[in-house]
Amino acid sequence: MNFLDLIWIIPLFPAAGFVINGLFGKRMPKSAVAVIACAAVLLAFIFAVGAVFQLVQLEPEHRSHTVKVYEWINAGAAHTGEGNIASFIIDWGFLLDPLSSIMVLVVTGIGFLIHVYSAGYMHEEDGFYRFFAYLNLFMFSMLTLILGSNYVMMFIGWEGVGLCSYLLIGYYFLKKSAGDAAKKAFVVNRVGDWGLSIGIFLIFYHFGSLEFTKVGEIVREGAAAGLFNVGDTMFVAIAIALFIGATGKSAQIPLFVWLPDAMEGPTPVSALIHAATMVTAGVYMVARSNWIFQLAPQAMGVVAVIGGLTALFAASIAIVQNDIKRVLAYSTVSQLGYMFLALGVGAFSAGVFHLMTHAFFKALLFLGSGSVIHAMHHEQDMRKMGALRKKIPITFATMAIGTLAIAGTPGLSGFFSKDEILWRAFSSPHGHILLWILGVAVAGTTAFYMFRMLFMTFYGESHVDHHTEHHIHESPKTMTIPLMVLAVGSVVAGWVGIPAWLGGSNIIEHWLEPVFEPIPIAVAAVAARTREFSHGVEAGVAAVSVAIALIGFYIAFSTYYKKSDRADRVSAQFKGLYTALSNKWYVDEIYDGLFVNRAKDLGTGLWKFDGSVVDGVVNGAASSTVQSALGSGWWDRWIVDGLVRFVGGFLRTFSSFLRLVQTGYTQNYALMMVLGVLILIGYVLWGN
């Protein structure tokens, strides 16, 4: 079987699961719903493995396979930059190359494990079928995003995962906080999506195509021919617009505020959408557009700085959070910042490498937290936990592995990918010592808050209430087996990227080379800043990051494992800072004051016209008449509704003649046909 030619089928499996469960799931047993949903993703994973295996057999220069299903949009000719004309043709096509192959294996593989976990975690929920229908719809959208062969298909998937995120965050729709969080995610992401759409428009305007491979060829050939230069305004503008889209979907400053609130959704949603897959869409999109960013070093600098600042900013908030899922939410924001730091310093392979390893240990940690919450009867406050390691040993052991991995413990997956990012931030011509210092500081902070979470949850004295304590038990196998598989992945996934200083060949970097091939003029532009370092220097840089992480571990150990009162003393000594961190640096309050409340004020002002203004305009007796006409809802009544009524009236008037012809009576139509024939005959005879 030629799996490469069948990659278009991969998204259709979860799409079929969505249709079946969405239409018939309510009348089906829960077990059947779960089997259909899980089987759909398993089939997608099997076909993905087959396609990637066949891709590996090809020579590196041929590892790019496009399947055109059909011509989707043909809008004719359009004017592009510099007076050129190009045909706006969009294919419904799919692309499998080294980059999308990593993404499709991560999405389908981890997605399948999370589906299995969900079958146990969500079993008691009334909307069981609805939940799995949404999950399958998400998988279809995400697979369309990463396998689509052009920017328009990517955008369709991009918007699809945004819709699914809204539906799944607001899954508990009777809960106000869940509804608010869903709306917040949807609105904030619209800001980012605006930037992405502008970037896509600019790409077509300047290059006349939206196919990934064709745009890449145009940029590379134009750069080689001297048509494009490093730092051209058009490349900077496109790159910044695309990155605005990435800051929304991948939760970077200033659009990160939706992700922590997204924890209102069920825990499997947090693991699948808001840790392992959807939030990495922005990283994938920037990596996919690497040839644009290579020619826009100014934009790369912005990406690196925003990524580094986001990583430290989110990590600082995580150190004082007491909700176990919110600790992991801010950790996700921080780790995404790491990925953008890598992309910004030109280490595209390192960013994708960390995307892959992070998917394993963050999905593991989120699902592990779900197992804890399940055992604690939906309690999420770590201050009400403690001493759980012997009561839920599998959950403890797997979460401990995930914690060690994310903290960068040598030998585990997080160490290899994080070390590569820090090294490139230090040594790359696009890097800077301050970016490296930011990354190292985040490494220490990450170790602190993750071990703080581990010690507060599983060690120390039990703070569980007596009623809950008697019912604590390990989760069922449908939940613990995915945890164990993800724990294995958190250990071994990093071994595909062993660096040269450890005697490895960094397999994943070589695999991604065809996608991230450097553009010669971009390399030449930074040649003066290129520095050569020995393996000893690289080992020393790695040792520094490990040492900083050990300091973070020691502070957490001495504070939370040894029952020290240090945390209380420090919070009392730095009360202002502690309060600011607890309130997330007041970012939400600032946004409310600057944007949310002002938008509400504008809406209120348009809805209720100020009577005093009317008094000043109309003067006296007519005031009450004008007030009644304008005072309550004048904007909706006369502007919004008036526009709608105008359009409807215009169309009704314009179509009045056609209504005389379209009477619905057969005899009238026959009469019109006869008259038409007579007119045609008369015209011909008259012409002769």
PDB file of C-alpha atoms in Angstrom, residues 112-297:
ATOM      1  CA  PHE A 112      -4.641   8.562  20.587  1.00  0.00           C
ATOM      2  CA  LEU A 113      -3.265   8.135  24.124  1.00  0.00           C
ATOM      3  CA  ILE A 114      -5.299  11.106  25.326  1.00  0.00           C
ATOM      4  CA  HIS A 115      -8.443   9.694  23.701  1.00  0.00           C
ATOM      5  CA  VAL A 116      -7.918   6.416  25.571  1.00  0.00           C
ATOM      6  CA  TYR A 117      -7.317   8.314  28.818  1.00  0.00           C
ATOM      7  CA  SER A 118     -10.473  10.353  28.236  1.00  0.00           C
ATOM      8  CA  ALA A 119     -12.576   7.187  28.011  1.00  0.00           C
ATOM      9  CA  GLY A 120     -11.863   6.595  31.696  1.00  0.00           C
ATOM     10  CA  TYR A 121     -11.670  10.186  32.910  1.00  0.00           C
ATOM     11  CA  MET A 122     -14.921  11.377  31.299  1.00  0.00           C
ATOM     12  CA  HIS A 123     -16.957   8.204  31.765  1.00  0.00           C
ATOM     13  CA  GLU A 124     -19.343   9.702  34.312  1.00  0.00           C
ATOM     14  CA  GLU A 125     -20.068  12.829  32.274  1.00  0.00           C
ATOM     15  CA  ASP A 126     -23.506  13.294  30.740  1.00  0.00           C
ATOM     16  CA  GLY A 127     -22.144  14.856  27.552  1.00  0.00           C
ATOM     17  CA  PHE A 128     -19.781  11.939  26.881  1.00  0.00           C
ATOM     18  CA  TYR A 129     -20.663  11.624  23.177  1.00  0.00           C
ATOM     19  CA  ARG A 130     -20.446  15.388  22.688  1.00  0.00           C
ATOM     20  CA  PHE A 131     -16.985  15.494  24.248  1.00  0.00           C
ATOM     21  CA  PHE A 132     -15.599  12.814  21.931  1.00  0.00           C
ATOM     22  CA  ALA A 133     -17.272  14.375  18.904  1.00  0.00           C
ATOM     23  CA  TYR A 134     -15.478  17.641  19.722  1.00  0.00           C
ATOM     24  CA  LEU A 135     -12.170  15.807  20.263  1.00  0.00           C
ATOM     25  CA  ASN A 136     -12.441  14.082  16.878  1.00  0.00           C
ATOM     26  CA  LEU A 137     -13.341  17.378  15.208  1.00  0.00           C
ATOM     27  CA  PHE A 138     -10.262  18.901  16.792  1.00  0.00           C
ATOM     28  CA  MET A 139      -8.084  16.076  15.453  1.00  0.00           C
ATOM     29  CA  PHE A 140      -9.478  16.630  11.941  1.00  0.00           C
ATOM     30  CA  SER A 141      -8.763  20.366  12.158  1.00  0.00           C
ATOM     31  CA  MET A 142      -5.267  19.921  13.576  1.00  0.00           C
ATOM     32  CA  LEU A 143      -4.334  17.349  10.940  1.00  0.00           C
ATOM     33  CA  THR A 144      -5.628  19.667   8.226  1.00  0.00           C
ATOM     34  CA  LEU A 145      -3.497  22.453   9.684  1.00  0.00           C
ATOM     35  CA  ILE A 146      -0.245  20.480   9.702  1.00  0.00           C
ATOM     36  CA  LEU A 147      -0.745  18.454   6.521  1.00  0.00           C
ATOM     37  CA  GLY A 148      -2.281  21.179   4.339  1.00  0.00           C
ATOM     38  CA  SER A 149      -0.046  22.040   1.390  1.00  0.00           C
ATOM     39  CA  ASN A 150      -0.783  25.777   1.401  1.00  0.00           C
ATOM     40  CA  TYR A 151      -1.480  28.707   3.695  1.00  0.00           C
ATOM     41  CA  VAL A 152      -5.235  28.686   3.045  1.00  0.00           C
ATOM     42  CA  MET A 153      -5.614  25.053   4.121  1.00  0.00           C
ATOM     43  CA  MET A 154      -3.437  25.769   7.122  1.00  0.00           C
ATOM     44  CA  PHE A 155      -5.728  28.706   7.938  1.00  0.00           C
ATOM     45  CA  ILE A 156      -8.824  26.480   7.677  1.00  0.00           C
ATOM     46  CA  GLY A 157      -7.288  24.078  10.181  1.00  0.00           C
ATOM     47  CA  TRP A 158      -6.097  27.030  12.272  1.00  0.00           C
ATOM     48  CA  GLU A 159      -9.633  28.364  12.619  1.00  0.00           C
ATOM     49  CA  GLY A 160     -10.996  24.862  13.120  1.00  0.00           C
ATOM     50  CA  VAL A 161      -8.808  24.178  16.154  1.00  0.00           C
ATOM     51  CA  GLY A 162      -9.789  27.607  17.487  1.00  0.00           C
ATOM     52  CA  LEU A 163     -13.455  26.630  17.256  1.00  0.00           C
ATOM     53  CA  CYS A 164     -12.804  23.287  18.954  1.00  0.00           C
ATOM     54  CA  SER A 165     -10.834  25.037  21.680  1.00  0.00           C
ATOM     55  CA  TYR A 166     -13.839  27.284  22.324  1.00  0.00           C
ATOM     56  CA  LEU A 167     -16.216  24.301  22.432  1.00  0.00           C
ATOM     57  CA  LEU A 168     -14.011  22.225  24.715  1.00  0.00           C
ATOM     58  CA  ILE A 169     -12.996  24.995  27.126  1.00  0.00           C
ATOM     59  CA  GLY A 170     -16.687  25.766  27.507  1.00  0.00           C
ATOM     60  CA  TYR A 171     -17.629  22.086  27.729  1.00  0.00           C
ATOM     61  CA  TYR A 172     -19.152  22.658  31.185  1.00  0.00           C
ATOM     62  CA  PHE A 173     -21.411  25.319  29.697  1.00  0.00           C
ATOM     63  CA  LEU A 174     -23.543  25.681  32.820  1.00  0.00           C
ATOM     64  CA  LYS A 175     -20.440  26.881  34.677  1.00  0.00           C
ATOM     65  CA  LYS A 176     -20.020  30.655  34.206  1.00  0.00           C
ATOM     66  CA  SER A 177     -16.235  30.623  34.580  1.00  0.00           C
ATOM     67  CA  ALA A 178     -15.983  28.014  31.800  1.00  0.00           C
ATOM     68  CA  GLY A 179     -18.162  30.074  29.470  1.00  0.00           C
ATOM     69  CA  ASP A 180     -16.147  33.209  30.216  1.00  0.00           C
ATOM     70  CA  ALA A 181     -12.865  31.374  29.603  1.00  0.00           C
ATOM     71  CA  ALA A 182     -14.128  30.017  26.276  1.00  0.00           C
ATOM     72  CA  LYS A 183     -15.181  33.477  25.109  1.00  0.00           C
ATOM     73  CA  LYS A 184     -11.879  34.945  26.259  1.00  0.00           C
ATOM     74  CA  ALA A 185      -9.917  32.363  24.282  1.00  0.00           C
ATOM     75  CA  PHE A 186     -12.032  32.973  21.192  1.00  0.00           C
ATOM     76  CA  VAL A 187     -11.771  36.781  21.316  1.00  0.00           C
ATOM     77  CA  VAL A 188      -8.038  36.934  22.106  1.00  0.00           C
ATOM     78  CA  ASN A 189      -7.266  34.515  19.294  1.00  0.00           C
ATOM     79  CA  ARG A 190      -9.209  36.684  16.855  1.00  0.00           C
ATOM     80  CA  VAL A 191      -6.575  39.369  17.374  1.00  0.00           C
ATOM     81  CA  GLY A 192      -3.811  36.955  16.478  1.00  0.00           C
ATOM     82  CA  ASP A 193      -5.770  35.532  13.550  1.00  0.00           C
ATOM     83  CA  TRP A 194      -6.105  39.039  12.133  1.00  0.00           C
ATOM     84  CA  GLY A 195      -2.308  39.231  11.970  1.00  0.00           C
ATOM     85  CA  LEU A 196      -2.043  35.815  10.343  1.00  0.00           C
ATOM     86  CA  SER A 197      -4.601  36.723   7.672  1.00  0.00           C
ATOM     87  CA  ILE A 198      -2.699  39.931   6.867  1.00  0.00           C
ATOM     88  CA  GLY A 199       0.489  37.893   6.521  1.00  0.00           C
ATOM     89  CA  ILE A 200      -1.203  35.457   4.131  1.00  0.00           C
ATOM     90  CA  PHE A 201      -2.543  38.334   2.002  1.00  0.00           C
ATOM     91  CA  LEU A 202       0.943  39.837   1.802  1.00  0.00           C
ATOM     92  CA  ILE A 203       2.487  36.506   0.804  1.00  0.00           C
ATOM     93  CA  PHE A 204       0.138  36.165  -2.154  1.00  0.00           C
ATOM     94  CA  TYR A 205       0.555  39.832  -3.077  1.00  0.00           C
ATOM     95  CA  HIS A 206       4.334  39.592  -3.228  1.00  0.00           C
ATOM     96  CA  PHE A 207       4.868  36.018  -4.461  1.00  0.00           C
ATOM     97  CA  GLY A 208       1.674  35.178  -6.391  1.00  0.00           C
ATOM     98  CA  SER A 209       1.188  31.821  -4.682  1.00  0.00           C
ATOM     99  CA  LEU A 210       0.178  30.357  -1.334  1.00  0.00           C
ATOM    100  CA  GLU A 211       1.594  26.851  -1.844  1.00  0.00           C
ATOM    101  CA  PHE A 212       4.324  26.236   0.721  1.00  0.00           C
ATOM    102  CA  THR A 213       6.772  24.585  -1.671  1.00  0.00           C
ATOM    103  CA  LYS A 214       6.221  27.135  -4.446  1.00  0.00           C
ATOM    104  CA  VAL A 215       6.584  30.174  -2.172  1.00  0.00           C
ATOM    105  CA  GLY A 216       9.753  28.660  -0.703  1.00  0.00           C
ATOM    106  CA  GLU A 217      11.190  28.149  -4.187  1.00  0.00           C
ATOM    107  CA  ILE A 218      10.294  31.706  -5.239  1.00  0.00           C
ATOM    108  CA  VAL A 219      11.995  33.190  -2.173  1.00  0.00           C
ATOM    109  CA  ARG A 220      15.137  31.068  -2.511  1.00  0.00           C
ATOM    110  CA  GLU A 221      15.462  31.616  -6.272  1.00  0.00           C
ATOM    111  CA  GLY A 222      14.764  35.340  -5.911  1.00  0.00           C
ATOM    112  CA  ALA A 223      17.390  35.638  -3.190  1.00  0.00           C
ATOM    113  CA  ALA A 224      19.920  33.749  -5.328  1.00  0.00           C
ATOM    114  CA  ALA A 225      19.177  36.000  -8.326  1.00  0.00           C
ATOM    115  CA  GLY A 226      19.564  39.191  -6.296  1.00  0.00           C
ATOM    116  CA  LEU A 227      15.878  40.116  -6.510  1.00  0.00           C
ATOM    117  CA  PHE A 228      15.485  39.957  -2.730  1.00  0.00           C
ATOM    118  CA  ASN A 229      17.750  41.261  -0.008  1.00  0.00           C
ATOM    119  CA  VAL A 230      18.098  40.491   3.657  1.00  0.00           C
ATOM    120  CA  GLY A 231      15.971  42.888   5.676  1.00  0.00           C
ATOM    121  CA  ASP A 232      13.646  43.915   2.835  1.00  0.00           C
ATOM    122  CA  THR A 233      10.580  45.651   4.240  1.00  0.00           C
ATOM    123  CA  MET A 234       8.191  43.153   2.669  1.00  0.00           C
ATOM    124  CA  PHE A 235       9.862  40.216   4.449  1.00  0.00           C
ATOM    125  CA  VAL A 236       9.861  42.031   7.779  1.00  0.00           C
ATOM    126  CA  ALA A 237       6.191  42.998   7.390  1.00  0.00           C
ATOM    127  CA  ILE A 238       5.134  39.457   6.460  1.00  0.00           C
ATOM    128  CA  ALA A 239       7.168  37.908   9.271  1.00  0.00           C
ATOM    129  CA  ILE A 240       5.774  40.274  11.913  1.00  0.00           C
ATOM    130  CA  ALA A 241       2.198  39.685  10.698  1.00  0.00           C
ATOM    131  CA  LEU A 242       2.677  35.914  10.841  1.00  0.00           C
ATOM    132  CA  PHE A 243       4.219  36.174  14.300  1.00  0.00           C
ATOM    133  CA  ILE A 244       1.215  38.154  15.555  1.00  0.00           C
ATOM    134  CA  GLY A 245      -0.856  35.123  14.577  1.00  0.00           C
ATOM    135  CA  ALA A 246       1.569  32.886  16.415  1.00  0.00           C
ATOM    136  CA  THR A 247       1.391  34.965  19.620  1.00  0.00           C
ATOM    137  CA  GLY A 248      -2.345  34.349  19.718  1.00  0.00           C
ATOM    138  CA  LYS A 249      -2.446  30.626  19.058  1.00  0.00           C
ATOM    139  CA  SER A 250       0.767  29.839  20.950  1.00  0.00           C
ATOM    140  CA  ALA A 251       0.063  32.178  23.894  1.00  0.00           C
ATOM    141  CA  GLN A 252       2.963  34.632  23.804  1.00  0.00           C
ATOM    142  CA  ILE A 253       3.149  38.183  25.155  1.00  0.00           C
ATOM    143  CA  PRO A 254       0.812  40.062  24.840  1.00  0.00           C
ATOM    144  CA  LEU A 255      -1.836  37.477  23.847  1.00  0.00           C
ATOM    145  CA  PHE A 256      -1.030  34.749  26.377  1.00  0.00           C
ATOM    146  CA  VAL A 257      -3.829  35.607  28.819  1.00  0.00           C
ATOM    147  CA  TRP A 258      -6.361  33.114  27.415  1.00  0.00           C
ATOM    148  CA  LEU A 259      -4.325  29.954  28.046  1.00  0.00           C
ATOM    149  CA  PRO A 260      -4.313  29.869  31.889  1.00  0.00           C
ATOM    150  CA  ASP A 261      -8.080  30.440  31.930  1.00  0.00           C
ATOM    151  CA  ALA A 262      -8.496  27.611  29.423  1.00  0.00           C
ATOM    152  CA  MET A 263      -7.890  25.211  32.322  1.00  0.00           C
ATOM    153  CA  GLU A 264     -11.634  25.501  32.971  1.00  0.00           C
ATOM    154  CA  GLY A 265     -12.056  22.766  30.364  1.00  0.00           C
ATOM    155  CA  PRO A 266     -11.744  19.042  31.209  1.00  0.00           C
ATOM    156  CA  THR A 267      -8.175  17.926  31.971  1.00  0.00           C
ATOM    157  CA  PRO A 268      -7.791  15.764  28.815  1.00  0.00           C
ATOM    158  CA  VAL A 269      -8.562  18.909  26.823  1.00  0.00           C
ATOM    159  CA  SER A 270      -5.772  20.728  28.638  1.00  0.00           C
ATOM    160  CA  ALA A 271      -3.398  17.896  27.769  1.00  0.00           C
ATOM    161  CA  LEU A 272      -4.342  17.515  24.106  1.00  0.00           C
ATOM    162  CA  ILE A 273      -5.172  21.027  22.963  1.00  0.00           C
ATOM    163  CA  HIS A 274      -3.475  23.363  25.410  1.00  0.00           C
ATOM    164  CA  ALA A 275      -0.205  21.513  25.964  1.00  0.00           C
ATOM    165  CA  ALA A 276       0.706  18.975  23.296  1.00  0.00           C
ATOM    166  CA  THR A 277      -0.814  20.055  19.992  1.00  0.00           C
ATOM    167  CA  MET A 278      -2.909  23.172  19.299  1.00  0.00           C
ATOM    168  CA  VAL A 279      -0.725  25.690  21.103  1.00  0.00           C
ATOM    169  CA  THR A 280       2.258  24.507  19.084  1.00  0.00           C
ATOM    170  CA  ALA A 281       0.500  25.532  15.851  1.00  0.00           C
ATOM    171  CA  GLY A 282       2.167  28.944  15.993  1.00  0.00           C
ATOM    172  CA  VAL A 283       5.583  27.329  16.359  1.00  0.00           C
ATOM    173  CA  TYR A 284       4.841  25.083  13.372  1.00  0.00           C
ATOM    174  CA  MET A 285       3.652  28.017  11.259  1.00  0.00           C
ATOM    175  CA  VAL A 286       6.789  30.091  11.938  1.00  0.00           C
ATOM    176  CA  ALA A 287       9.013  27.066  11.302  1.00  0.00           C
ATOM    177  CA  ARG A 288       7.132  26.324   8.077  1.00  0.00           C
ATOM    178  CA  SER A 289       7.722  29.938   6.962  1.00  0.00           C
ATOM    179  CA  ASN A 290      11.419  29.846   7.912  1.00  0.00           C
ATOM    180  CA  TRP A 291      12.585  31.149   4.524  1.00  0.00           C
ATOM    181  CA  ILE A 292      10.659  34.387   5.141  1.00  0.00           C
ATOM    182  CA  PHE A 293      12.096  34.784   8.629  1.00  0.00           C
ATOM    183  CA  GLN A 294      15.636  34.043   7.423  1.00  0.00           C
ATOM    184  CA  LEU A 295      15.409  37.166   5.241  1.00  0.00           C
ATOM    185  CA  ALA A 296      13.881  39.221   8.068  1.00  0.00           C
ATOM    186  CA  PRO A 297      16.500  39.267  10.868  1.00  0.00           C
TER     187      PRO A 297
END
